[in-house]
Each structure stands twice: as structure tokens, then as C-alpha cells.
């Protein structure tokens, strides 16, 4: 079984991380998502991190890199599923998540992406 399931829903990609990832898997995910954004012409991407027990500085940098890379390829990114204990640890360790957008769940993330992509399309 894959540790990351990537689905397409309309103009959006949804990447659901199924278990903790090694550093090499995080880098492979970043590269795969950058490629998929281009191939599918996705306008948005949701990365679900609910299965992660820890978001350390390496994973935080990789998530930021995913968002910046996707934006350079024309897609917005929203991260969902950060558990309360993980969020508290991230704050305690002063992890910088800018420019990531976050949402509590998939429904909220879809609403955020709809607002972002329609605003961009209207410009």
C-alpha cells in the first residue's frame, strides 16, 4: 500500500498522507506533486497531514516547498488535518509555515481553494 494517496477532484489534487514519511519519501512526494500539478493542470492542491504524528522542521520546509512549487506551476495549496498536539509542538518549536494556507478539514479546504482560484481566474 502506498503511503500517499493522490486523487483528482475536478481542478484540484488531493494528497492524503497515510503514515509517517521518511525524509526521502517527503522529497519524492514534493517532486511527484510538482509533476502532477503540471500534468493535470490542477489549479489547487490539498495536502492532508492528519496521519503525521510529528511535523518537524524538515517536513515543515518540505510542505512550504510543495506550496511554493505548486504556486509557481499555477496551483494554490492548502494543508489540512494538523492535529492539535502537532500544532502545539509546531508552535513551541517556532516552525515557520509561511506561506502555507491551512484548513481544519477537506470541506473548508475546498471552500478556500474555490475562493482563491476563482479570484485568480477573474484577474
PDB file of C-alpha atoms in Angstrom:
ATOM      1  CA  UNK A   1       0.000   0.000   0.000  1.00  0.00           C
ATOM      2  CA  UNK A   2       1.244   3.489  -0.887  1.00  0.00           C
ATOM      3  CA  UNK A   3       1.998   5.905   1.936  1.00  0.00           C
ATOM      4  CA  UNK A   4       0.399   8.769  -0.012  1.00  0.00           C
ATOM      5  CA  UNK A   5      -2.823   8.560  -1.979  1.00  0.00           C
ATOM      6  CA  UNK A   6      -3.203  11.264  -4.631  1.00  0.00           C
ATOM      7  CA  UNK A   7      -6.645  11.782  -6.117  1.00  0.00           C
ATOM      8  CA  UNK A   8      -8.009  14.277  -8.582  1.00  0.00           C
ATOM      9  CA  UNK A   9     -11.281  16.086  -7.915  1.00  0.00           C
ATOM     10  CA  UNK A  10     -12.118  18.471 -10.728  1.00  0.00           C
ATOM     11  CA  UNK A  11      -9.383  21.114 -10.914  1.00  0.00           C
ATOM     12  CA  UNK A  12      -7.859  20.005  -7.614  1.00  0.00           C
ATOM     13  CA  UNK A  13      -5.423  17.346  -6.442  1.00  0.00           C
ATOM     14  CA  UNK A  14      -5.881  15.814  -3.015  1.00  0.00           C
ATOM     15  CA  UNK A  15      -2.798  14.181  -1.477  1.00  0.00           C
ATOM     16  CA  UNK A  16      -3.604  12.169   1.633  1.00  0.00           C
ATOM     17  CA  UNK A  17      -0.578  11.069   3.599  1.00  0.00           C
ATOM     18  CA  UNK A  18      -1.373   7.638   5.073  1.00  0.00           C
ATOM     19  CA  UNK A  19       1.525   7.240   7.536  1.00  0.00           C
ATOM     20  CA  UNK A  20       4.705   8.933   8.712  1.00  0.00           C
ATOM     21  CA  UNK A  21       7.144   9.553   5.881  1.00  0.00           C
ATOM     22  CA  UNK A  22      10.900   9.204   5.737  1.00  0.00           C
ATOM     23  CA  UNK A  23      12.880  12.205   4.521  1.00  0.00           C
ATOM     24  CA  UNK A  24      13.378  10.587   1.119  1.00  0.00           C
ATOM     25  CA  UNK A  25       9.619   9.905   0.844  1.00  0.00           C
ATOM     26  CA  UNK A  26       8.870  13.552   1.684  1.00  0.00           C
ATOM     27  CA  UNK A  27      11.203  14.692  -1.098  1.00  0.00           C
ATOM     28  CA  UNK A  28       9.694  12.184  -3.532  1.00  0.00           C
ATOM     29  CA  UNK A  29       6.213  13.461  -2.624  1.00  0.00           C
ATOM     30  CA  UNK A  30       7.296  17.048  -3.317  1.00  0.00           C
ATOM     31  CA  UNK A  31       8.647  16.092  -6.743  1.00  0.00           C
ATOM     32  CA  UNK A  32       5.620  13.924  -7.590  1.00  0.00           C
ATOM     33  CA  UNK A  33       3.124  16.644  -6.674  1.00  0.00           C
ATOM     34  CA  UNK A  34       5.015  19.273  -8.681  1.00  0.00           C
ATOM     35  CA  UNK A  35       4.898  16.958 -11.691  1.00  0.00           C
ATOM     36  CA  UNK A  36       1.206  16.107 -11.227  1.00  0.00           C
ATOM     37  CA  UNK A  37       0.196  19.767 -10.980  1.00  0.00           C
ATOM     38  CA  UNK A  38       1.666  20.312 -14.426  1.00  0.00           C
ATOM     39  CA  UNK A  39       0.386  17.104 -15.995  1.00  0.00           C
ATOM     40  CA  UNK A  40      -3.174  17.514 -14.709  1.00  0.00           C
ATOM     41  CA  UNK A  41      -3.216  21.325 -14.981  1.00  0.00           C
ATOM     42  CA  UNK A  42      -4.507  21.411 -11.415  1.00  0.00           C
ATOM     43  CA  UNK A  43      -5.484  24.845 -10.102  1.00  0.00           C
ATOM     44  CA  UNK A  44      -5.322  23.767  -6.476  1.00  0.00           C
ATOM     45  CA  UNK A  45      -3.959  21.106  -4.197  1.00  0.00           C
ATOM     46  CA  UNK A  46      -4.896  19.844  -0.740  1.00  0.00           C
ATOM     47  CA  UNK A  47      -2.319  18.006   1.366  1.00  0.00           C
ATOM     48  CA  UNK A  48      -3.849  16.024   4.231  1.00  0.00           C
ATOM     49  CA  UNK A  49      -1.336  15.515   7.037  1.00  0.00           C
ATOM     50  CA  UNK A  50      -3.705  14.020   9.653  1.00  0.00           C
ATOM     51  CA  UNK A  51      -1.722  10.766   9.767  1.00  0.00           C
ATOM     52  CA  UNK A  52       1.518  12.514  10.722  1.00  0.00           C
ATOM     53  CA  UNK A  53       2.449  12.150  14.394  1.00  0.00           C
ATOM     54  CA  UNK A  54       5.134  14.823  14.047  1.00  0.00           C
ATOM     55  CA  UNK A  55       5.783  17.710  11.707  1.00  0.00           C
ATOM     56  CA  UNK A  56       9.435  18.521  12.277  1.00  0.00           C
ATOM     57  CA  UNK A  57      11.448  21.300  10.662  1.00  0.00           C
ATOM     58  CA  UNK A  58      12.328  19.115   7.656  1.00  0.00           C
ATOM     59  CA  UNK A  59       8.698  18.216   6.941  1.00  0.00           C
ATOM     60  CA  UNK A  60       7.638  21.836   7.545  1.00  0.00           C
ATOM     61  CA  UNK A  61      10.203  23.054   4.988  1.00  0.00           C
ATOM     62  CA  UNK A  62       9.074  20.361   2.545  1.00  0.00           C
ATOM     63  CA  UNK A  63       5.407  21.383   2.916  1.00  0.00           C
ATOM     64  CA  UNK A  64       6.381  25.014   2.279  1.00  0.00           C
ATOM     65  CA  UNK A  65       8.411  23.886  -0.725  1.00  0.00           C
ATOM     66  CA  UNK A  66       5.412  21.944  -2.066  1.00  0.00           C
ATOM     67  CA  UNK A  67       3.225  25.053  -1.756  1.00  0.00           C
ATOM     68  CA  UNK A  68       5.751  27.402  -3.368  1.00  0.00           C
ATOM     69  CA  UNK A  69       6.488  24.949  -6.194  1.00  0.00           C
ATOM     70  CA  UNK A  70       2.778  24.413  -6.849  1.00  0.00           C
ATOM     71  CA  UNK A  71       2.174  28.164  -6.905  1.00  0.00           C
ATOM     72  CA  UNK A  72       4.984  28.614  -9.449  1.00  0.00           C
ATOM     73  CA  UNK A  73       3.202  25.985 -11.546  1.00  0.00           C
ATOM     74  CA  UNK A  74      -0.153  27.780 -11.226  1.00  0.00           C
ATOM     75  CA  UNK A  75      -1.820  25.999  -8.300  1.00  0.00           C
ATOM     76  CA  UNK A  76      -2.730  27.085  -4.780  1.00  0.00           C
ATOM     77  CA  UNK A  77      -2.101  24.730  -1.837  1.00  0.00           C
ATOM     78  CA  UNK A  78      -3.990  24.158   1.413  1.00  0.00           C
ATOM     79  CA  UNK A  79      -2.767  21.832   4.177  1.00  0.00           C
ATOM     80  CA  UNK A  80      -5.434  20.094   6.263  1.00  0.00           C
ATOM     81  CA  UNK A  81      -5.536  17.764   9.224  1.00  0.00           C
ATOM     82  CA  UNK A  82      -2.898  19.217  11.534  1.00  0.00           C
ATOM     83  CA  UNK A  83      -3.747  17.567  14.836  1.00  0.00           C
ATOM     84  CA  UNK A  84      -3.923  19.735  17.982  1.00  0.00           C
ATOM     85  CA  UNK A  85      -0.892  18.143  19.660  1.00  0.00           C
ATOM     86  CA  UNK A  86       1.125  18.502  16.457  1.00  0.00           C
ATOM     87  CA  UNK A  87       0.082  22.164  16.122  1.00  0.00           C
ATOM     88  CA  UNK A  88       1.126  22.862  19.720  1.00  0.00           C
ATOM     89  CA  UNK A  89       4.522  21.257  19.147  1.00  0.00           C
ATOM     90  CA  UNK A  90       4.997  23.239  15.934  1.00  0.00           C
ATOM     91  CA  UNK A  91       4.327  26.490  17.811  1.00  0.00           C
ATOM     92  CA  UNK A  92       6.647  25.510  20.658  1.00  0.00           C
ATOM     93  CA  UNK A  93       9.436  24.821  18.181  1.00  0.00           C
ATOM     94  CA  UNK A  94       8.699  28.068  16.273  1.00  0.00           C
ATOM     95  CA  UNK A  95       8.323  26.295  12.932  1.00  0.00           C
ATOM     96  CA  UNK A  96       7.697  28.822  10.176  1.00  0.00           C
ATOM     97  CA  UNK A  97       4.889  27.598   7.949  1.00  0.00           C
ATOM     98  CA  UNK A  98       4.580  30.750   5.828  1.00  0.00           C
ATOM     99  CA  UNK A  99       3.245  30.950   3.095  1.00  0.00           C
ATOM    100  CA  UNK A 100       1.179  27.812   3.742  1.00  0.00           C
ATOM    101  CA  UNK A 101      -2.562  28.064   3.997  1.00  0.00           C
ATOM    102  CA  UNK A 102      -4.239  25.666   6.375  1.00  0.00           C
ATOM    103  CA  UNK A 103      -7.782  24.477   6.992  1.00  0.00           C
ATOM    104  CA  UNK A 104      -9.353  22.195   9.554  1.00  0.00           C
ATOM    105  CA  UNK A 105     -10.828  19.720   7.084  1.00  0.00           C
ATOM    106  CA  UNK A 106     -11.375  18.860   3.445  1.00  0.00           C
ATOM    107  CA  UNK A 107     -14.632  20.811   3.129  1.00  0.00           C
ATOM    108  CA  UNK A 108     -13.042  24.007   4.430  1.00  0.00           C
ATOM    109  CA  UNK A 109     -10.010  23.485   2.183  1.00  0.00           C
ATOM    110  CA  UNK A 110     -12.242  23.136  -0.872  1.00  0.00           C
ATOM    111  CA  UNK A 111     -14.001  26.389   0.068  1.00  0.00           C
ATOM    112  CA  UNK A 112     -10.637  28.152   0.436  1.00  0.00           C
ATOM    113  CA  UNK A 113      -9.402  26.823  -2.917  1.00  0.00           C
ATOM    114  CA  UNK A 114     -12.646  27.796  -4.639  1.00  0.00           C
ATOM    115  CA  UNK A 115     -12.256  31.349  -3.356  1.00  0.00           C
ATOM    116  CA  UNK A 116      -8.574  31.542  -4.304  1.00  0.00           C
ATOM    117  CA  UNK A 117      -8.867  30.020  -7.761  1.00  0.00           C
ATOM    118  CA  UNK A 118     -11.951  31.999  -8.751  1.00  0.00           C
ATOM    119  CA  UNK A 119     -10.339  35.226  -7.591  1.00  0.00           C
ATOM    120  CA  UNK A 120      -7.210  34.416  -9.614  1.00  0.00           C
ATOM    121  CA  UNK A 121      -9.270  33.444 -12.678  1.00  0.00           C
ATOM    122  CA  UNK A 122     -11.174  36.749 -12.532  1.00  0.00           C
ATOM    123  CA  UNK A 123      -7.986  38.845 -12.532  1.00  0.00           C
TER     124      UNK A 123
END
